[in-house]
PDB file of C-alpha atoms and ligand atoms in Angstrom:
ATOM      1  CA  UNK P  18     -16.124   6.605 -16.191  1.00 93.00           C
ATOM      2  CA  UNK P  19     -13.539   7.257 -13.539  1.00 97.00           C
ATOM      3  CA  UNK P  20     -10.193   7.611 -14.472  1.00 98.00           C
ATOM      4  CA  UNK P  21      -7.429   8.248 -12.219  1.00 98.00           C
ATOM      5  CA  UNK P  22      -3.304   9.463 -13.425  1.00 98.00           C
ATOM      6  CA  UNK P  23      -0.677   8.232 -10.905  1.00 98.00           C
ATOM      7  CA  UNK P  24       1.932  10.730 -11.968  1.00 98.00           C
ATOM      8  CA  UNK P  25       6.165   9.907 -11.523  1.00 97.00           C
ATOM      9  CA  UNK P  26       9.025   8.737 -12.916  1.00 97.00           C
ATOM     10  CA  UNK P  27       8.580   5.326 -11.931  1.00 98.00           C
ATOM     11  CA  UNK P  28      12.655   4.747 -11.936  1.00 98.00           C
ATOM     12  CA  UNK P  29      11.924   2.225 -11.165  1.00 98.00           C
ATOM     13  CA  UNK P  30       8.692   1.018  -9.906  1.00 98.00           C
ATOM     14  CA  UNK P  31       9.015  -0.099  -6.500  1.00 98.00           C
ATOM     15  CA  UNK P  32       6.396  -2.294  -4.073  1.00 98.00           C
ATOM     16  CA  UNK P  33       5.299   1.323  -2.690  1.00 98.00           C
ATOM     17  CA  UNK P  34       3.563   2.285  -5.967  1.00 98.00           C
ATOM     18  CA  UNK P  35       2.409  -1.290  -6.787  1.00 98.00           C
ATOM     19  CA  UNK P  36       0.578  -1.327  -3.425  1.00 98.00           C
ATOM     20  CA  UNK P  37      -1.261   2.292  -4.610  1.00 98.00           C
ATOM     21  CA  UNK P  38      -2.054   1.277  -7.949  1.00 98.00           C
ATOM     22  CA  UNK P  39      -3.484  -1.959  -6.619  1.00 98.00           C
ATOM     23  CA  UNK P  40      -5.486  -0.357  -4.161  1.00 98.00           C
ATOM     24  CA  UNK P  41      -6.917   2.576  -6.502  1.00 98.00           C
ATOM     25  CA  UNK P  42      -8.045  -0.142  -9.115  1.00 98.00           C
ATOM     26  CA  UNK P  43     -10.888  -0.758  -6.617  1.00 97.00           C
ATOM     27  CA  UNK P  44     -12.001   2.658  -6.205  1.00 98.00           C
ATOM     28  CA  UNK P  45     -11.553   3.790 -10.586  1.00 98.00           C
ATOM     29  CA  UNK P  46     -12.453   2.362 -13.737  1.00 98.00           C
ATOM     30  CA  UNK P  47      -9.261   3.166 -14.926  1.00 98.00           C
ATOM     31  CA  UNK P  48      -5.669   3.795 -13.668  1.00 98.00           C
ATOM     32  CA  UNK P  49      -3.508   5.906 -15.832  1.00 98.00           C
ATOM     33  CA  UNK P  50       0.241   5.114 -14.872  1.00 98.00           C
ATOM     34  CA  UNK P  51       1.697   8.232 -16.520  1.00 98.00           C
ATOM     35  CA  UNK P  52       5.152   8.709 -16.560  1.00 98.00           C
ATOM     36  CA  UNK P  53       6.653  12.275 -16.911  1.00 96.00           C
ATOM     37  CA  UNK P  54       9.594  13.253 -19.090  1.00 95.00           C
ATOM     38  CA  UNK P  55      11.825  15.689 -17.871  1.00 90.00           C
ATOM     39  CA  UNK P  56      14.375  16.066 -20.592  1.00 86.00           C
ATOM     40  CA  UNK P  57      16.694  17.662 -17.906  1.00 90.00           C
ATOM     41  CA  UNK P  58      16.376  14.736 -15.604  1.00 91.00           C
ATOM     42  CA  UNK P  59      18.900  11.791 -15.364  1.00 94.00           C
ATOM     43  CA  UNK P  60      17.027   8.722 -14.981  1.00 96.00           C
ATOM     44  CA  UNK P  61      18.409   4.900 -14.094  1.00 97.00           C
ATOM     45  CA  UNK P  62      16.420   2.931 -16.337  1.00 97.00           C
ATOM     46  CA  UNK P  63      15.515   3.989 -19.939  1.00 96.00           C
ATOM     47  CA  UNK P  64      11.528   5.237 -20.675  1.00 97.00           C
ATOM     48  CA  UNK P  65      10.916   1.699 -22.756  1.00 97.00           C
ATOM     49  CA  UNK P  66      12.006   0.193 -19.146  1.00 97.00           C
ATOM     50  CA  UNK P  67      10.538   1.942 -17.386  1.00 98.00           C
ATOM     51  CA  UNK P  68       7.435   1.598 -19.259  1.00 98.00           C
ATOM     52  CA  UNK P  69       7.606  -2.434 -19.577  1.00 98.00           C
ATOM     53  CA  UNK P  70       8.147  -2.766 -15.569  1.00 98.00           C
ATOM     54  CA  UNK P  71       4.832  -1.608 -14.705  1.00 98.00           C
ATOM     55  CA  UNK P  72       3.458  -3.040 -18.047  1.00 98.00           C
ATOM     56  CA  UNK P  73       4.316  -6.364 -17.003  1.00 98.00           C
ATOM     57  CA  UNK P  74       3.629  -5.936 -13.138  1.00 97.00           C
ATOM     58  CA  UNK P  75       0.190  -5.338 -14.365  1.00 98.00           C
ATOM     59  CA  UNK P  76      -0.354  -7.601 -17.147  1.00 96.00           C
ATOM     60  CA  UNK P  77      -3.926  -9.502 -17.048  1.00 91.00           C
ATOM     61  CA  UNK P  78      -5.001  -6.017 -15.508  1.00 97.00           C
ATOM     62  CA  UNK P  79      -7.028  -4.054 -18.006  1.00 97.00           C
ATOM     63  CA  UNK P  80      -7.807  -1.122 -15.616  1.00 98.00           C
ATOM     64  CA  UNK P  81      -4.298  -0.306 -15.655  1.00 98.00           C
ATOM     65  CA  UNK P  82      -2.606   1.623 -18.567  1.00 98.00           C
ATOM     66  CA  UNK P  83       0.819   3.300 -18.841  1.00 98.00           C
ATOM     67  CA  UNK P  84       1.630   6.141 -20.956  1.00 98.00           C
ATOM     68  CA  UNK P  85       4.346   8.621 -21.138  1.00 98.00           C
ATOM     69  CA  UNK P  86       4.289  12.156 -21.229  1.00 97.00           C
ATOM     70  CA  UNK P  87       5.544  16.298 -21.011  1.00 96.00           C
ATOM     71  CA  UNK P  88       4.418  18.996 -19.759  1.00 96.00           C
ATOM     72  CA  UNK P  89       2.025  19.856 -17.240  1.00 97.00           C
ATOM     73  CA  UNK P  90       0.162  16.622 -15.310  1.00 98.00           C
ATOM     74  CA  UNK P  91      -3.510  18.727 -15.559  1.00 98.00           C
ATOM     75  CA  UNK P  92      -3.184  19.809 -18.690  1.00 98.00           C
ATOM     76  CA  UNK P  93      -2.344  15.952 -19.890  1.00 98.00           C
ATOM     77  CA  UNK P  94      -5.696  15.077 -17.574  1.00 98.00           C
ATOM     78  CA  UNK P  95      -7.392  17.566 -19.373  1.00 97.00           C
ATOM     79  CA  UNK P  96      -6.561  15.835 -22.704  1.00 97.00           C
ATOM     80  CA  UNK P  97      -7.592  13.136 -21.716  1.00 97.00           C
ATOM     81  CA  UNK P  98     -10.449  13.887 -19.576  1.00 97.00           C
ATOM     82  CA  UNK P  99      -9.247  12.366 -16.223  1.00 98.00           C
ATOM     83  CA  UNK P 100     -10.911  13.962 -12.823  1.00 96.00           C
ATOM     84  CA  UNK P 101      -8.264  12.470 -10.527  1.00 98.00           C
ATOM     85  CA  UNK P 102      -5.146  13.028  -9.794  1.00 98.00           C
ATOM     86  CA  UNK P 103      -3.791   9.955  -7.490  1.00 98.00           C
ATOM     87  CA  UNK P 104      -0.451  10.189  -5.278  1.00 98.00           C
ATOM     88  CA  UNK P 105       0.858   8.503  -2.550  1.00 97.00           C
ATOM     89  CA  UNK P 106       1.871   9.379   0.857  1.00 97.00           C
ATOM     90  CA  UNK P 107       4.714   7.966   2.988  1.00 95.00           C
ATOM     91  CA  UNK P 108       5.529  10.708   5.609  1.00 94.00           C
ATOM     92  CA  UNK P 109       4.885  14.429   6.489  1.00 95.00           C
ATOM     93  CA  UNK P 110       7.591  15.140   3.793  1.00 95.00           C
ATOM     94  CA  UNK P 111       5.532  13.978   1.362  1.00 95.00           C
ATOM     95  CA  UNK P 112       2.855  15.484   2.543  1.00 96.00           C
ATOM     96  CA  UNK P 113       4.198  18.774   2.768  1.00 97.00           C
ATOM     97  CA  UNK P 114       5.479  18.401  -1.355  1.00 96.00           C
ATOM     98  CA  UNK P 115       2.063  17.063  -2.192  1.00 97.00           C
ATOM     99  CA  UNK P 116       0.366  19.878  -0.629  1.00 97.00           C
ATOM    100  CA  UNK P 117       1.848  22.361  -2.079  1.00 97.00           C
ATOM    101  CA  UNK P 118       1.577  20.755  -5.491  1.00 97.00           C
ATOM    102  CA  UNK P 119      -2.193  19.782  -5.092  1.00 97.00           C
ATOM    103  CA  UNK P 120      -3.045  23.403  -4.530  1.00 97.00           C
ATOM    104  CA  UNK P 121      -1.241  24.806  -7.662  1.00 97.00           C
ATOM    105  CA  UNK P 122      -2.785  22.095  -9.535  1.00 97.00           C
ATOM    106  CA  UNK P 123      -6.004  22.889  -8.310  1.00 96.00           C
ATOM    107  CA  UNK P 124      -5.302  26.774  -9.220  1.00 97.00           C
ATOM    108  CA  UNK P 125      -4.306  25.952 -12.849  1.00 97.00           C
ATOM    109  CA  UNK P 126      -7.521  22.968 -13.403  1.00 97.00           C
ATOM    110  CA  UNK P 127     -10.561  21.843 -11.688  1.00 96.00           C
ATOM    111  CA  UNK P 128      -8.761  18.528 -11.270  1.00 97.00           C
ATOM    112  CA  UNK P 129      -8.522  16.281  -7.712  1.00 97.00           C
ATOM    113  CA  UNK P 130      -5.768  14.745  -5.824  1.00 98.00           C
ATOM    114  CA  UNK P 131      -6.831  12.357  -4.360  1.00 98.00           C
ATOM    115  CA  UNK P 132      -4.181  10.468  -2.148  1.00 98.00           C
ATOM    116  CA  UNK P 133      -3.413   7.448  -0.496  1.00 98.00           C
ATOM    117  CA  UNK P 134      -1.629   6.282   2.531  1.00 97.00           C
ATOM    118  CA  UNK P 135       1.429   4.179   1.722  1.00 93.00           C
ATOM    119  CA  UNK P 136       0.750   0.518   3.442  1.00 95.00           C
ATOM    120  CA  UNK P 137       2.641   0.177   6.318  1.00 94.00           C
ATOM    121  CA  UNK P 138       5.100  -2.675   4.997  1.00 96.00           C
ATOM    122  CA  UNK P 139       6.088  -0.540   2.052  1.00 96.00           C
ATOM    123  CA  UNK P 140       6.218   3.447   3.494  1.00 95.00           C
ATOM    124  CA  UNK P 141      10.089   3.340   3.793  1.00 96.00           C
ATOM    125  CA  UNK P 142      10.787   2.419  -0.415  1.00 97.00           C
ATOM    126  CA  UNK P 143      11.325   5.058  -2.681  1.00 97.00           C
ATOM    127  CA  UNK P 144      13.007   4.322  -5.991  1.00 98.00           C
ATOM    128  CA  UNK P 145      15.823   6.906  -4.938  1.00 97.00           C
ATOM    129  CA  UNK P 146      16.969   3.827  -2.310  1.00 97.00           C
ATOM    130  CA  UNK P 147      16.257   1.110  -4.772  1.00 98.00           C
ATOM    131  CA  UNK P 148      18.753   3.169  -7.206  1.00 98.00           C
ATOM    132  CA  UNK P 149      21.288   3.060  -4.787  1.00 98.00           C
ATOM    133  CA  UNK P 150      21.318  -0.484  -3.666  1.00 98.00           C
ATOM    134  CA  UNK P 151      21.108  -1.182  -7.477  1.00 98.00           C
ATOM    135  CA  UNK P 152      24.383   0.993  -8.119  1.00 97.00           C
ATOM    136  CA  UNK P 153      25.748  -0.653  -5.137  1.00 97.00           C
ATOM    137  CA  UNK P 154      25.079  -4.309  -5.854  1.00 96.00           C
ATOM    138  CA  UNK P 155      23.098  -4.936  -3.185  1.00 97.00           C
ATOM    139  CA  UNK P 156      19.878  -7.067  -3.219  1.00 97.00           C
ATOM    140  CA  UNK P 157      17.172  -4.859  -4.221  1.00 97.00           C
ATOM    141  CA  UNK P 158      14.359  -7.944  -5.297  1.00 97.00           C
ATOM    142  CA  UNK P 159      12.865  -7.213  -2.442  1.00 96.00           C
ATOM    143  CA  UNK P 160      12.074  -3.370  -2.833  1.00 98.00           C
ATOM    144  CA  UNK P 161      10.285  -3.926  -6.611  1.00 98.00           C
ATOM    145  CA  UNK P 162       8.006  -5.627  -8.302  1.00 98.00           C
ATOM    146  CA  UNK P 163       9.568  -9.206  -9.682  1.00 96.00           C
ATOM    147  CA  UNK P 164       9.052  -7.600 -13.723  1.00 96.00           C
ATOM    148  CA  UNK P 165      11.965  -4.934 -12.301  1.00 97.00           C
ATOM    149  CA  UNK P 166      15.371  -6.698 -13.240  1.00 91.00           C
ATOM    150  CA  UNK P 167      18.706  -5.510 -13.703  1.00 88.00           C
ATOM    151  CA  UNK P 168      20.702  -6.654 -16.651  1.00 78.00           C
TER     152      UNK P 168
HETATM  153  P1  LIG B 206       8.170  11.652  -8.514  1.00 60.70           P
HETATM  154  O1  LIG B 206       9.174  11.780  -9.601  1.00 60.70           O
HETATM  155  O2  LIG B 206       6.887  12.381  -8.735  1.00 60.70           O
HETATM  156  O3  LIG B 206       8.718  11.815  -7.124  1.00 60.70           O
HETATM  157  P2  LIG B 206       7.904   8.852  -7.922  1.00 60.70           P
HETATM  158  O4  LIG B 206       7.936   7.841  -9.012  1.00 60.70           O
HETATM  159  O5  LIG B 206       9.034   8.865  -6.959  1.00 60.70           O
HETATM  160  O6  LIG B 206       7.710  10.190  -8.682  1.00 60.70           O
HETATM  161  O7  LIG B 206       6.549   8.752  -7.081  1.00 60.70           O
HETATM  162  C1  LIG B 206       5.291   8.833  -7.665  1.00 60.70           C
HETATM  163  C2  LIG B 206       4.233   8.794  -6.573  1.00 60.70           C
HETATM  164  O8  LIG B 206       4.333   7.587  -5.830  1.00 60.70           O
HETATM  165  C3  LIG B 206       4.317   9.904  -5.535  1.00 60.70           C
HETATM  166  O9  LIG B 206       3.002  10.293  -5.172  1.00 60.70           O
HETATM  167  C4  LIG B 206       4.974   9.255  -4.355  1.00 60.70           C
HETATM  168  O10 LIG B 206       4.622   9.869  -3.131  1.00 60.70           O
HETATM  169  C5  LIG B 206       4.379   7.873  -4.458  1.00 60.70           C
HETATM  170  N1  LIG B 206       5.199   6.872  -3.770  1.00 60.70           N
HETATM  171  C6  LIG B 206       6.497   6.619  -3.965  1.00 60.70           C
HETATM  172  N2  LIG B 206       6.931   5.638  -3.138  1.00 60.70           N
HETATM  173  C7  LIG B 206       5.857   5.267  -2.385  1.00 60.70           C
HETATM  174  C8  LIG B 206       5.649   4.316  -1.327  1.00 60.70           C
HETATM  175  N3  LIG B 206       6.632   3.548  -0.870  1.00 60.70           N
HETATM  176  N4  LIG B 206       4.405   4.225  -0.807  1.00 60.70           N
HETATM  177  C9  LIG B 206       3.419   5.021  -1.279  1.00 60.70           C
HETATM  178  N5  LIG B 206       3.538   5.930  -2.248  1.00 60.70           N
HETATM  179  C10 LIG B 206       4.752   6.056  -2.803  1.00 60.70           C
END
């Protein structure tokens, strides 16, 4: 069986990740949608939202699950005994980050990235921007996934 993690913090999830889980559900048996907690991080939306977004963008979907989790992303692949490691890519900035983290991940397990290109129609959204329409009251329906809304 071939199970993929898509790794992040998912605060929120925006139409940029929904595009790359959608598209690796054709090519694994299972998509892991792991979010990582960083206990020094300040996020937007709790864990338990964060969690129910992408549970509900995906509901009807069996090959998608969402878990949380700390610590290293290979050694919670190793756990679980996932081969892949999927990320996306929007510009050479990412690519330069990914890089760079592909290679130590590669050093510390015998675990693959494997990446895909953000769709065209979606490479500008990150959930940093979404955050800051949110804060500033803008209209940000358009940037997520219809399951993402603000109380
Ligand atoms: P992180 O905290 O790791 O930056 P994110 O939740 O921001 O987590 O992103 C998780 C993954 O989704 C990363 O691989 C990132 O490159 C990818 N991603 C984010 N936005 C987009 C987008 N618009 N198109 C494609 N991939 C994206």
């Amino acid at each position: 069986m071939k199970k993929a993690v898509f790794p992040g913090s998912f605060d929120p999830i925006t139409l940029g990740h929904y595009d790359i889980i959608k598209r690796a559900i054709k090519l694994f048996d299972e998509v892991i949608v792991a979010i990582g907690v960083n206990a020094d991080k300040k996020y937007m939306f709790t864990l338990e939202e964060r969690m129910r977004f992408i549970e509900e963008s995906f509901a009807g979907e069996p090959k998608v699950k969402v878990v949380s989790y700390e610590g290293l992303t290979v050694d919670f692949c190793q756990k679980n005994n996932v081969d892949f490691i999927l990320r996306g890519l929007r510009n050479p900035a990412d690519f330069e980050f990914e890089k760079a983290i592909a290679h130590t991940n590669r050093d510390l397990a015998p675990i693959e990235t494997v990446f895909l290109l953000t769709a065209a129609n979606t490479s500008y959204i990150s959930s940093s921007i979404v955050r800051d329409v949110i804060r500033n009251h803008g209209d940000y329906t358009k940037l997520v996934p219809i399951s993402v809304r603000v109380k």
